[in-house]
Amino acid sequence: MKIATEAAQIGLQRDTRTGAVTVPIYQTATFRHPGLGQSTGYDYSRSGNPTRQALEEGLAVLEGGCRGFAYASGMAAITSLMFLFKQGDHLIVTEDLYGGSYRLFEKLFQQFGLSFSYVDTSDIELVRQAIRPNTRALFVESLTNPLLKVADVEKLAALCKERDMLCIVDNTFLTPYLLRCLDLGADITVYSGSKYLAGHNDTVCGLVAVKDPALAEQVYFHQNGAGAVLGPQDSWLTVRGIKTLTIRMDRQQENALAIAQWLTLHPQVAKVHYPGLPDHPGHELMKQRGKGFGAMIAFEVTEPHLVNTLLMKTRLISFAESLGGVESLITFPAVQTHADIEPETLKRLGINHLLLRLSVGIEDKDDLIADLAQAFAGGEPE
Ligand SMILES: *Cc1c(COP(=O)(O)O)cnc(C)c1O
């Protein structure tokens, strides 16, 4: 079946006792055993909870994976994946990475003997050159944050296979609706479900999908062992969110394209990064590999004072971190989301003090454009 159908039907028909249409919230820590040495299949909610399981199985279906896992946050999910590695292992990582992932790798896992090289993963030759004898994995963002560089997941996964490395894709910006990374050969996809999957700026969660059963068994061992699982209420909210994933993203992409085109023509905008624009370097690749271009836009204004003006004067669009929800948000990556990355690195990556990032929501596009227009106008000295 098509992904819109699978998403809408997630969690259905799980309660045979009452026939409840949606999955119940099993708000319980523990489960009664029917007899000595017997189990209902559930013993304790860290190890398994039916509401969380509905989400985990639903994600596995959307991804075409064998198994899914839900965590307390995207960072908890990524942390859990790092337990696949041991002291001395080396990973290659996308250079313009989510700031929190960078912080996790450099400030936490480096002290346990893992090492990380940061490369432009939109260039497969640079990835190949970065491989060392102890390289165990590639951790790649399919669409990067905030500059929206596009990785060729299919080619990268093939390279990983050839070199016996795990290919882990942070597909948060695209979701399985727009890019099916496991089908393209990746071993693991990881998500901040707090973004498009839950989709309403109301839940923090992390998700992982795994293709191979033996690898999934290891990931489960770490999920249960480290224990940063998603609670039943938040699992339910995420199931609820995923049901409308495809229609939300359709609208968000339609809005994003209109806004990106409008920004391109604005005299106070110097540069627009949106992969849906034909002159974006990743445009053709995304057209071939995926089903859309997402709804994140980064743009540079012409004057530094415009940054504050836009952040303060937009009324509909909220100045806030995060992305992917139904409400549009604007943020200033150099200061807000990427503060943990060294200034020289930010400079090299092009994350400068003129760059703003928009997460386009499902509002009416004319209202969003009108909001940006009045904010720009408010910044002009009379
Ligand atoms: C937000 C985000 C994360 C972290 O997820 P949380 O749910 O905030 O812990 C990881 N990767 C990307 C690309 C993100 O946007």
PDB file of C-alpha atoms and ligand atoms in Angstrom, residues 73-75 78 98 101 141 145 170 172-173 192 194-195 204-205 323, ligand 1:
ATOM      1  CA  SER A  73      14.088  12.312  22.159  1.00  0.00           C
ATOM      2  CA  GLY A  74      15.999  12.392  18.913  1.00  0.00           C
ATOM      3  CA  MET A  75      19.209  12.778  20.912  1.00  0.00           C
ATOM      4  CA  ILE A  78      21.239   8.892  18.390  1.00  0.00           C
ATOM      5  CA  TYR A  98      22.489  19.255  13.722  1.00  0.00           C
ATOM      6  CA  SER A 101      24.471  15.741  17.401  1.00  0.00           C
ATOM      7  CA  GLU A 141      21.969  13.808   7.297  1.00  0.00           C
ATOM      8  CA  ASN A 145      20.567  21.744   8.665  1.00  0.00           C
ATOM      9  CA  ASP A 170      19.364  11.122  10.024  1.00  0.00           C
ATOM     10  CA  THR A 172      14.548  14.088  10.087  1.00  0.00           C
ATOM     11  CA  PHE A 173      14.082  16.793   7.427  1.00  0.00           C
ATOM     12  CA  SER A 192      13.915  13.471  15.720  1.00  0.00           C
ATOM     13  CA  SER A 194       9.712  15.902  17.495  1.00  0.00           C
ATOM     14  CA  LYS A 195       9.774  17.471  14.025  1.00  0.00           C
ATOM     15  CA  VAL A 204       9.694  15.491  21.907  1.00  0.00           C
ATOM     16  CA  CYS A 205      10.596  12.014  20.670  1.00  0.00           C
ATOM     17  CA  LEU A 323      10.928  22.679  12.944  1.00  0.00           C
TER      18      LEU A 323
HETATM   19  C1  LIG B   1      16.007  18.147  16.281  1.00  0.00           C
HETATM   20  C2  LIG B   1      16.971  17.277  15.600  1.00  0.00           C
HETATM   21  C3  LIG B   1      17.663  16.269  16.298  1.00  0.00           C
HETATM   22  C4  LIG B   1      17.494  16.068  17.796  1.00  0.00           C
HETATM   23  O1  LIG B   1      16.223  15.628  18.142  1.00  0.00           O
HETATM   24  P1  LIG B   1      15.485  15.982  19.524  1.00  0.00           P
HETATM   25  O2  LIG B   1      14.175  15.322  19.375  1.00  0.00           O
HETATM   26  O3  LIG B   1      15.411  17.463  19.623  1.00  0.00           O
HETATM   27  O4  LIG B   1      16.316  15.401  20.621  1.00  0.00           O
HETATM   28  C5  LIG B   1      18.518  15.454  15.578  1.00  0.00           C
HETATM   29  N1  LIG B   1      18.721  15.623  14.260  1.00  0.00           N
HETATM   30  C6  LIG B   1      18.084  16.585  13.564  1.00  0.00           C
HETATM   31  C7  LIG B   1      18.342  16.720  12.104  1.00  0.00           C
HETATM   32  C8  LIG B   1      17.197  17.448  14.210  1.00  0.00           C
HETATM   33  O5  LIG B   1      16.589  18.415  13.503  1.00  0.00           O
END
